[in-house]
PDB file of C-alpha atoms in Angstrom:
ATOM      1  CA  ASP A   1       0.000   0.000   0.000  1.00 52.00           C
ATOM      2  CA  ALA A   2       1.956   3.053  -1.246  1.00 60.00           C
ATOM      3  CA  ASP A   3      -0.883   5.553  -0.648  1.00 93.00           C
ATOM      4  CA  VAL A   4       1.089   7.317   2.095  1.00 97.00           C
ATOM      5  CA  THR A   5       4.843   7.251   1.671  1.00 97.00           C
ATOM      6  CA  GLN A   6       7.333   8.284   4.317  1.00 98.00           C
ATOM      7  CA  THR A   7      11.015   8.886   3.736  1.00 98.00           C
ATOM      8  CA  PRO A   8      13.433   7.904   5.052  1.00 98.00           C
ATOM      9  CA  ARG A   9      12.323   4.605   6.605  1.00 97.00           C
ATOM     10  CA  ASN A  10      15.185   4.650   9.066  1.00 98.00           C
ATOM     11  CA  ARG A  11      17.559   7.396  10.109  1.00 98.00           C
ATOM     12  CA  ILE A  12      20.315   7.779  12.634  1.00 98.00           C
ATOM     13  CA  THR A  13      21.407  11.319  13.366  1.00 97.00           C
ATOM     14  CA  LYS A  14      23.554  13.125  15.881  1.00 98.00           C
ATOM     15  CA  THR A  15      22.416  15.395  18.668  1.00 98.00           C
ATOM     16  CA  GLY A  16      22.089  18.981  17.482  1.00 98.00           C
ATOM     17  CA  LYS A  17      21.590  18.139  13.810  1.00 97.00           C
ATOM     18  CA  ARG A  18      18.620  19.378  11.814  1.00 97.00           C
ATOM     19  CA  ILE A  19      16.626  16.623  10.198  1.00 97.00           C
ATOM     20  CA  MET A  20      13.564  16.511   7.971  1.00 98.00           C
ATOM     21  CA  LEU A  21      11.109  13.661   7.657  1.00 98.00           C
ATOM     22  CA  GLU A  22       8.987  13.686   4.547  1.00 98.00           C
ATOM     23  CA  CYS A  23       5.513  12.431   3.797  1.00 98.00           C
ATOM     24  CA  SER A  24       3.677  12.294   0.498  1.00 98.00           C
ATOM     25  CA  GLN A  25       0.264  10.864  -0.334  1.00 97.00           C
ATOM     26  CA  THR A  26      -1.728   9.821  -3.359  1.00 97.00           C
ATOM     27  CA  LYS A  27      -5.026   9.487  -1.485  1.00 93.00           C
ATOM     28  CA  GLY A  28      -6.216  12.939  -2.516  1.00 92.00           C
ATOM     29  CA  HIS A  29      -6.896  13.707   1.143  1.00 93.00           C
ATOM     30  CA  ASP A  30      -6.932  17.254   2.448  1.00 92.00           C
ATOM     31  CA  ARG A  31      -5.846  16.470   5.975  1.00 94.00           C
ATOM     32  CA  MET A  32      -2.422  15.318   7.075  1.00 96.00           C
ATOM     33  CA  TYR A  33      -0.972  14.535  10.491  1.00 97.00           C
ATOM     34  CA  TRP A  34       2.290  13.708  12.231  1.00 98.00           C
ATOM     35  CA  TYR A  35       2.353  11.387  15.233  1.00 98.00           C
ATOM     36  CA  ARG A  36       5.201   9.859  17.190  1.00 98.00           C
ATOM     37  CA  GLN A  37       5.021   6.444  18.783  1.00 98.00           C
ATOM     38  CA  ASP A  38       6.970   5.509  21.879  1.00 96.00           C
ATOM     39  CA  PRO A  39       6.629   2.219  23.799  1.00 91.00           C
ATOM     40  CA  GLY A  40       4.014   2.612  26.507  1.00 90.00           C
ATOM     41  CA  LEU A  41       3.041   6.105  25.380  1.00 94.00           C
ATOM     42  CA  GLY A  42       0.954   5.280  22.354  1.00 95.00           C
ATOM     43  CA  LEU A  43       0.568   7.649  19.419  1.00 97.00           C
ATOM     44  CA  ARG A  44       1.010  11.298  20.297  1.00 98.00           C
ATOM     45  CA  LEU A  45      -0.022  14.100  17.959  1.00 97.00           C
ATOM     46  CA  ILE A  46       2.761  16.497  16.938  1.00 98.00           C
ATOM     47  CA  TYR A  47       1.196  18.690  14.230  1.00 98.00           C
ATOM     48  CA  TYR A  48      -1.698  18.528  11.834  1.00 96.00           C
ATOM     49  CA  SER A  49      -2.814  20.375   8.726  1.00 96.00           C
ATOM     50  CA  PHE A  50      -6.276  20.585   7.209  1.00 93.00           C
ATOM     51  CA  ASP A  51      -5.149  22.266   3.990  1.00 92.00           C
ATOM     52  CA  VAL A  52      -2.077  23.927   2.499  1.00 93.00           C
ATOM     53  CA  LYS A  53      -2.562  27.150   4.452  1.00 93.00           C
ATOM     54  CA  ASP A  54      -3.555  25.522   7.727  1.00 94.00           C
ATOM     55  CA  ILE A  55      -1.081  24.311  10.363  1.00 96.00           C
ATOM     56  CA  ASN A  56      -2.024  23.344  13.919  1.00 96.00           C
ATOM     57  CA  LYS A  57       0.017  22.318  16.928  1.00 96.00           C
ATOM     58  CA  GLY A  58      -0.715  19.011  18.554  1.00 96.00           C
ATOM     59  CA  GLU A  59       0.003  17.594  21.991  1.00 94.00           C
ATOM     60  CA  ILE A  60       3.798  17.660  21.738  1.00 97.00           C
ATOM     61  CA  SER A  61       4.896  20.260  19.180  1.00 97.00           C
ATOM     62  CA  ASP A  62       7.878  21.686  21.085  1.00 96.00           C
ATOM     63  CA  GLY A  63      11.133  20.995  19.241  1.00 96.00           C
ATOM     64  CA  TYR A  64       9.350  20.270  15.958  1.00 98.00           C
ATOM     65  CA  SER A  65       8.195  22.304  12.978  1.00 98.00           C
ATOM     66  CA  VAL A  66       6.232  21.369   9.859  1.00 98.00           C
ATOM     67  CA  SER A  67       5.736  22.527   6.312  1.00 98.00           C
ATOM     68  CA  ARG A  68       2.790  21.744   4.057  1.00 97.00           C
ATOM     69  CA  GLN A  69       4.393  22.238   0.662  1.00 93.00           C
ATOM     70  CA  ALA A  70       1.392  21.022  -1.314  1.00 96.00           C
ATOM     71  CA  GLN A  71      -1.831  19.152  -0.722  1.00 95.00           C
ATOM     72  CA  ALA A  72       0.081  15.907  -1.071  1.00 97.00           C
ATOM     73  CA  LYS A  73       3.214  16.749   0.913  1.00 98.00           C
ATOM     74  CA  PHE A  74       3.710  17.367   4.614  1.00 98.00           C
ATOM     75  CA  SER A  75       7.183  17.402   6.144  1.00 98.00           C
ATOM     76  CA  LEU A  76       8.289  17.329   9.757  1.00 98.00           C
ATOM     77  CA  SER A  77      11.529  18.971  10.882  1.00 98.00           C
ATOM     78  CA  LEU A  78      13.544  18.600  14.031  1.00 97.00           C
ATOM     79  CA  GLU A  79      15.477  21.853  14.259  1.00 93.00           C
ATOM     80  CA  SER A  80      18.090  20.550  16.684  1.00 97.00           C
ATOM     81  CA  ALA A  81      17.639  16.854  17.365  1.00 97.00           C
ATOM     82  CA  ILE A  82      17.962  15.532  20.911  1.00 98.00           C
ATOM     83  CA  PRO A  83      18.084  11.907  22.131  1.00 98.00           C
ATOM     84  CA  ASN A  84      14.553  11.950  23.607  1.00 97.00           C
ATOM     85  CA  GLN A  85      13.233  12.550  20.102  1.00 98.00           C
ATOM     86  CA  THR A  86      14.257   9.002  19.281  1.00 98.00           C
ATOM     87  CA  ALA A  87      10.973   7.389  18.264  1.00 98.00           C
ATOM     88  CA  LEU A  88       8.900   5.918  15.470  1.00 98.00           C
ATOM     89  CA  TYR A  89       7.236   8.719  13.515  1.00 98.00           C
ATOM     90  CA  PHE A  90       4.034   8.208  11.565  1.00 98.00           C
ATOM     91  CA  CYS A  91       2.454  10.427   8.981  1.00 98.00           C
ATOM     92  CA  ALA A  92      -1.284   9.962   8.413  1.00 97.00           C
ATOM     93  CA  THR A  93      -3.929  11.367   6.091  1.00 96.00           C
ATOM     94  CA  SER A  94      -7.698  11.577   6.154  1.00 93.00           C
ATOM     95  CA  ASP A  95     -10.656  12.953   4.276  1.00 87.00           C
ATOM     96  CA  SER A  96     -12.329  16.151   5.376  1.00 76.00           C
ATOM     97  CA  PHE A  97     -13.760  14.786   8.587  1.00 68.00           C
ATOM     98  CA  GLY A  98     -11.390  11.904   9.075  1.00 63.00           C
ATOM     99  CA  GLU A  99     -14.288   9.603   9.719  1.00 72.00           C
ATOM    100  CA  ARG A 100     -15.470   8.037   6.492  1.00 72.00           C
ATOM    101  CA  ASP A 101     -12.493   5.735   6.026  1.00 73.00           C
ATOM    102  CA  GLY A 102     -10.417   6.572   9.059  1.00 88.00           C
ATOM    103  CA  TYR A 103      -6.827   7.656   8.999  1.00 94.00           C
ATOM    104  CA  THR A 104      -4.390   6.113   6.511  1.00 95.00           C
ATOM    105  CA  PHE A 105      -0.972   5.806   8.085  1.00 97.00           C
ATOM    106  CA  GLY A 106       2.376   5.652   6.351  1.00 97.00           C
ATOM    107  CA  SER A 107       4.853   2.894   7.140  1.00 96.00           C
ATOM    108  CA  GLY A 108       6.692   5.039   9.641  1.00 98.00           C
ATOM    109  CA  THR A 109      10.159   6.524  10.006  1.00 98.00           C
ATOM    110  CA  ARG A 110      12.318   5.104  12.756  1.00 98.00           C
ATOM    111  CA  LEU A 111      14.521   7.927  13.989  1.00 98.00           C
ATOM    112  CA  THR A 112      17.440   7.443  16.336  1.00 98.00           C
ATOM    113  CA  VAL A 113      19.239  10.451  17.799  1.00 98.00           C
ATOM    114  CA  VAL A 114      22.659   9.634  19.243  1.00 98.00           C
TER     115      VAL A 114
ATOM    116  CA  GLY B   1      -7.870  19.464  25.178  1.00 84.00           C
ATOM    117  CA  GLU B   2      -8.941  15.874  24.895  1.00 90.00           C
ATOM    118  CA  ASN B   3      -7.314  13.179  27.052  1.00 94.00           C
ATOM    119  CA  VAL B   4      -7.874   9.479  26.431  1.00 97.00           C
ATOM    120  CA  GLU B   5      -7.082   6.835  29.032  1.00 97.00           C
ATOM    121  CA  GLN B   6      -6.858   3.182  27.985  1.00 98.00           C
ATOM    122  CA  HIS B   7      -6.828   0.013  30.090  1.00 98.00           C
ATOM    123  CA  PRO B   8      -5.336  -2.499  30.442  1.00 98.00           C
ATOM    124  CA  SER B   9      -1.910  -1.879  28.959  1.00 97.00           C
ATOM    125  CA  THR B  10      -1.416  -5.611  28.385  1.00 98.00           C
ATOM    126  CA  LEU B  11      -3.943  -8.419  28.067  1.00 98.00           C
ATOM    127  CA  SER B  12      -3.283 -12.121  27.656  1.00 98.00           C
ATOM    128  CA  VAL B  13      -6.068 -14.549  26.760  1.00 98.00           C
ATOM    129  CA  GLN B  14      -6.452 -18.094  25.552  1.00 98.00           C
ATOM    130  CA  GLU B  15      -7.638 -18.719  22.022  1.00 98.00           C
ATOM    131  CA  GLY B  16     -11.411 -18.727  21.954  1.00 98.00           C
ATOM    132  CA  ASP B  17     -11.798 -16.461  24.973  1.00 98.00           C
ATOM    133  CA  SER B  18     -13.187 -12.940  24.831  1.00 98.00           C
ATOM    134  CA  ALA B  19     -11.106  -9.791  25.263  1.00 98.00           C
ATOM    135  CA  VAL B  20     -12.304  -6.390  26.439  1.00 98.00           C
ATOM    136  CA  ILE B  21     -10.355  -3.138  26.267  1.00 98.00           C
ATOM    137  CA  LYS B  22     -11.720  -0.002  27.899  1.00 98.00           C
ATOM    138  CA  CYS B  23     -11.131   3.697  27.248  1.00 98.00           C
ATOM    139  CA  THR B  24     -12.305   6.885  28.895  1.00 98.00           C
ATOM    140  CA  TYR B  25     -12.233  10.366  27.405  1.00 97.00           C
ATOM    141  CA  SER B  26     -12.330  13.792  28.977  1.00 95.00           C
ATOM    142  CA  ASP B  27     -13.959  16.122  26.442  1.00 93.00           C
ATOM    143  CA  SER B  28     -17.742  15.769  26.465  1.00 92.00           C
ATOM    144  CA  ALA B  29     -17.801  17.387  22.998  1.00 91.00           C
ATOM    145  CA  SER B  30     -15.987  14.398  21.469  1.00 92.00           C
ATOM    146  CA  ASN B  31     -18.295  12.425  19.246  1.00 91.00           C
ATOM    147  CA  TYR B  32     -16.183  10.073  17.166  1.00 92.00           C
ATOM    148  CA  PHE B  33     -14.403   7.035  18.644  1.00 95.00           C
ATOM    149  CA  PRO B  34     -12.345   4.731  16.413  1.00 95.00           C
ATOM    150  CA  TRP B  35     -10.231   1.714  17.250  1.00 97.00           C
ATOM    151  CA  TYR B  36      -6.986   0.928  15.469  1.00 98.00           C
ATOM    152  CA  LYS B  37      -5.032  -2.314  15.351  1.00 98.00           C
ATOM    153  CA  GLN B  38      -1.267  -2.348  14.899  1.00 98.00           C
ATOM    154  CA  GLU B  39       0.382  -5.657  14.157  1.00 98.00           C
ATOM    155  CA  LEU B  40       4.060  -6.051  14.944  1.00 96.00           C
ATOM    156  CA  GLY B  41       6.159  -3.913  12.605  1.00 94.00           C
ATOM    157  CA  LYS B  42       3.119  -2.621  10.742  1.00 96.00           C
ATOM    158  CA  ARG B  43       1.194   0.622  10.559  1.00 97.00           C
ATOM    159  CA  PRO B  44      -2.001   1.188  12.598  1.00 97.00           C
ATOM    160  CA  GLN B  45      -5.187   0.332  10.736  1.00 96.00           C
ATOM    161  CA  LEU B  46      -8.795   1.180  11.497  1.00 95.00           C
ATOM    162  CA  ILE B  47     -10.828  -1.827  12.579  1.00 97.00           C
ATOM    163  CA  ILE B  48     -14.075  -0.299  13.838  1.00 96.00           C
ATOM    164  CA  ASP B  49     -15.474   3.049  14.897  1.00 94.00           C
ATOM    165  CA  ILE B  50     -18.535   4.460  16.603  1.00 93.00           C
ATOM    166  CA  ARG B  51     -20.195   7.829  16.632  1.00 89.00           C
ATOM    167  CA  SER B  52     -21.924   9.399  19.582  1.00 84.00           C
ATOM    168  CA  ASN B  53     -25.407   8.921  18.161  1.00 83.00           C
ATOM    169  CA  VAL B  54     -25.223   5.140  18.641  1.00 84.00           C
ATOM    170  CA  GLY B  55     -24.507   2.998  21.684  1.00 91.00           C
ATOM    171  CA  GLU B  56     -23.129  -0.146  20.075  1.00 95.00           C
ATOM    172  CA  LYS B  57     -21.723  -1.324  16.769  1.00 95.00           C
ATOM    173  CA  LYS B  58     -20.731  -4.833  15.694  1.00 97.00           C
ATOM    174  CA  ASP B  59     -18.612  -6.213  12.893  1.00 95.00           C
ATOM    175  CA  GLN B  60     -18.304 -10.003  12.992  1.00 96.00           C
ATOM    176  CA  ARG B  61     -16.264 -10.859  16.111  1.00 98.00           C
ATOM    177  CA  ILE B  62     -15.605  -7.231  17.032  1.00 98.00           C
ATOM    178  CA  ALA B  63     -17.960  -4.858  18.800  1.00 98.00           C
ATOM    179  CA  VAL B  64     -17.643  -1.416  20.316  1.00 98.00           C
ATOM    180  CA  THR B  65     -19.898   0.083  22.972  1.00 97.00           C
ATOM    181  CA  LEU B  66     -20.198   3.711  24.005  1.00 97.00           C
ATOM    182  CA  ASN B  67     -21.502   5.238  27.227  1.00 96.00           C
ATOM    183  CA  LYS B  68     -21.680   8.997  26.653  1.00 94.00           C
ATOM    184  CA  THR B  69     -22.845   9.763  30.173  1.00 94.00           C
ATOM    185  CA  ALA B  70     -19.843   8.061  31.715  1.00 95.00           C
ATOM    186  CA  LYS B  71     -17.571   9.121  28.844  1.00 96.00           C
ATOM    187  CA  HIS B  72     -16.209   5.681  28.196  1.00 96.00           C
ATOM    188  CA  PHE B  73     -16.150   3.230  25.326  1.00 97.00           C
ATOM    189  CA  SER B  74     -14.983  -0.347  25.000  1.00 98.00           C
ATOM    190  CA  LEU B  75     -13.756  -2.799  22.389  1.00 98.00           C
ATOM    191  CA  HIS B  76     -15.003  -6.375  22.640  1.00 98.00           C
ATOM    192  CA  ILE B  77     -13.390  -9.204  20.705  1.00 98.00           C
ATOM    193  CA  THR B  78     -15.105 -12.590  20.893  1.00 98.00           C
ATOM    194  CA  GLU B  79     -13.691 -16.000  19.991  1.00 98.00           C
ATOM    195  CA  THR B  80     -10.161 -14.631  19.921  1.00 98.00           C
ATOM    196  CA  GLN B  81      -7.640 -16.100  17.501  1.00 98.00           C
ATOM    197  CA  PRO B  82      -3.822 -15.911  17.448  1.00 97.00           C
ATOM    198  CA  GLU B  83      -4.017 -13.419  14.566  1.00 97.00           C
ATOM    199  CA  ASP B  84      -5.827 -11.024  16.902  1.00 98.00           C
ATOM    200  CA  SER B  85      -2.517 -10.579  18.738  1.00 98.00           C
ATOM    201  CA  ALA B  86      -1.517  -6.934  18.224  1.00 98.00           C
ATOM    202  CA  VAL B  87      -1.506  -3.518  19.859  1.00 98.00           C
ATOM    203  CA  TYR B  88      -4.935  -1.898  19.936  1.00 98.00           C
ATOM    204  CA  PHE B  89      -5.419   1.852  20.205  1.00 98.00           C
ATOM    205  CA  CYS B  90      -8.592   3.723  21.029  1.00 98.00           C
ATOM    206  CA  ALA B  91      -8.988   7.348  20.004  1.00 97.00           C
ATOM    207  CA  ALA B  92     -11.422  10.239  20.259  1.00 95.00           C
ATOM    208  CA  LYS B  93     -12.129  13.552  18.592  1.00 91.00           C
ATOM    209  CA  LYS B  94     -14.787  16.155  17.961  1.00 83.00           C
ATOM    210  CA  GLN B  95     -16.428  16.053  14.583  1.00 67.00           C
ATOM    211  CA  ALA B  96     -14.648  19.035  13.089  1.00 71.00           C
ATOM    212  CA  GLY B  97     -11.567  21.110  13.637  1.00 71.00           C
ATOM    213  CA  THR B  98      -9.443  18.669  15.587  1.00 87.00           C
ATOM    214  CA  ALA B  99      -7.333  15.556  15.149  1.00 94.00           C
ATOM    215  CA  LEU B 100      -7.589  12.149  16.776  1.00 95.00           C
ATOM    216  CA  ILE B 101      -6.143  11.832  20.257  1.00 96.00           C
ATOM    217  CA  PHE B 102      -5.060   8.268  20.962  1.00 97.00           C
ATOM    218  CA  GLY B 103      -4.874   6.189  24.114  1.00 97.00           C
ATOM    219  CA  LYS B 104      -1.579   4.592  25.091  1.00 97.00           C
ATOM    220  CA  GLY B 105      -2.464   1.254  23.596  1.00 98.00           C
ATOM    221  CA  THR B 106      -3.184  -2.290  24.767  1.00 98.00           C
ATOM    222  CA  THR B 107      -0.953  -5.178  23.798  1.00 98.00           C
ATOM    223  CA  LEU B 108      -3.204  -8.198  23.294  1.00 98.00           C
ATOM    224  CA  SER B 109      -1.626 -11.642  23.243  1.00 98.00           C
ATOM    225  CA  VAL B 110      -3.734 -14.622  22.227  1.00 98.00           C
ATOM    226  CA  SER B 111      -2.161 -17.974  22.972  1.00 97.00           C
ATOM    227  CA  SER B 112      -3.267 -21.204  21.326  1.00 92.00           C
TER     228      SER B 112
END
């Protein structure tokens, strides 16, 4: 299922480096989301966007920024990576209400900050 | 904002038994409650959802119940099978203008 594609799939970076995680979709969905998954903490919302000109902070936006370059592209940046940002990052998309077919998740980016 | 609590964090059952996972939410304006299943190494996928205008919904061996007054909802899996082993996440949101807030997940293990 290549409807939501995340790159890279895995990344190891050093503390203090800037890193960008990219997400693109062919679902034609308006809404896009970034979540991080940590063991025992579930999926936590970082940022979400309902259209190209709309960006909203989620539960844990500190230390992250996003860019919605086009309807199909939503990137997540870590301005200065720190070890506690080591996690599995998921991009997701949905239709206008996010309820007809649920969220479609990408395959995830496993980020390690050393 | 919304806060979703999920229990238990781990659940082990024998094949054929039933499994129940419970979630509570804090925002009384929330009206959409989906459940996602994440198999090992895979992405989360929607398995069932319920809206606040109904109290129960079934899909084969899976059912979800909602108690709006108590602000809790539950996932029921009957006749569990080894392939039901996965992490299950509940979530909640208002109809418009917000994103899903997820619980911390329940790791279900079904042994044969």
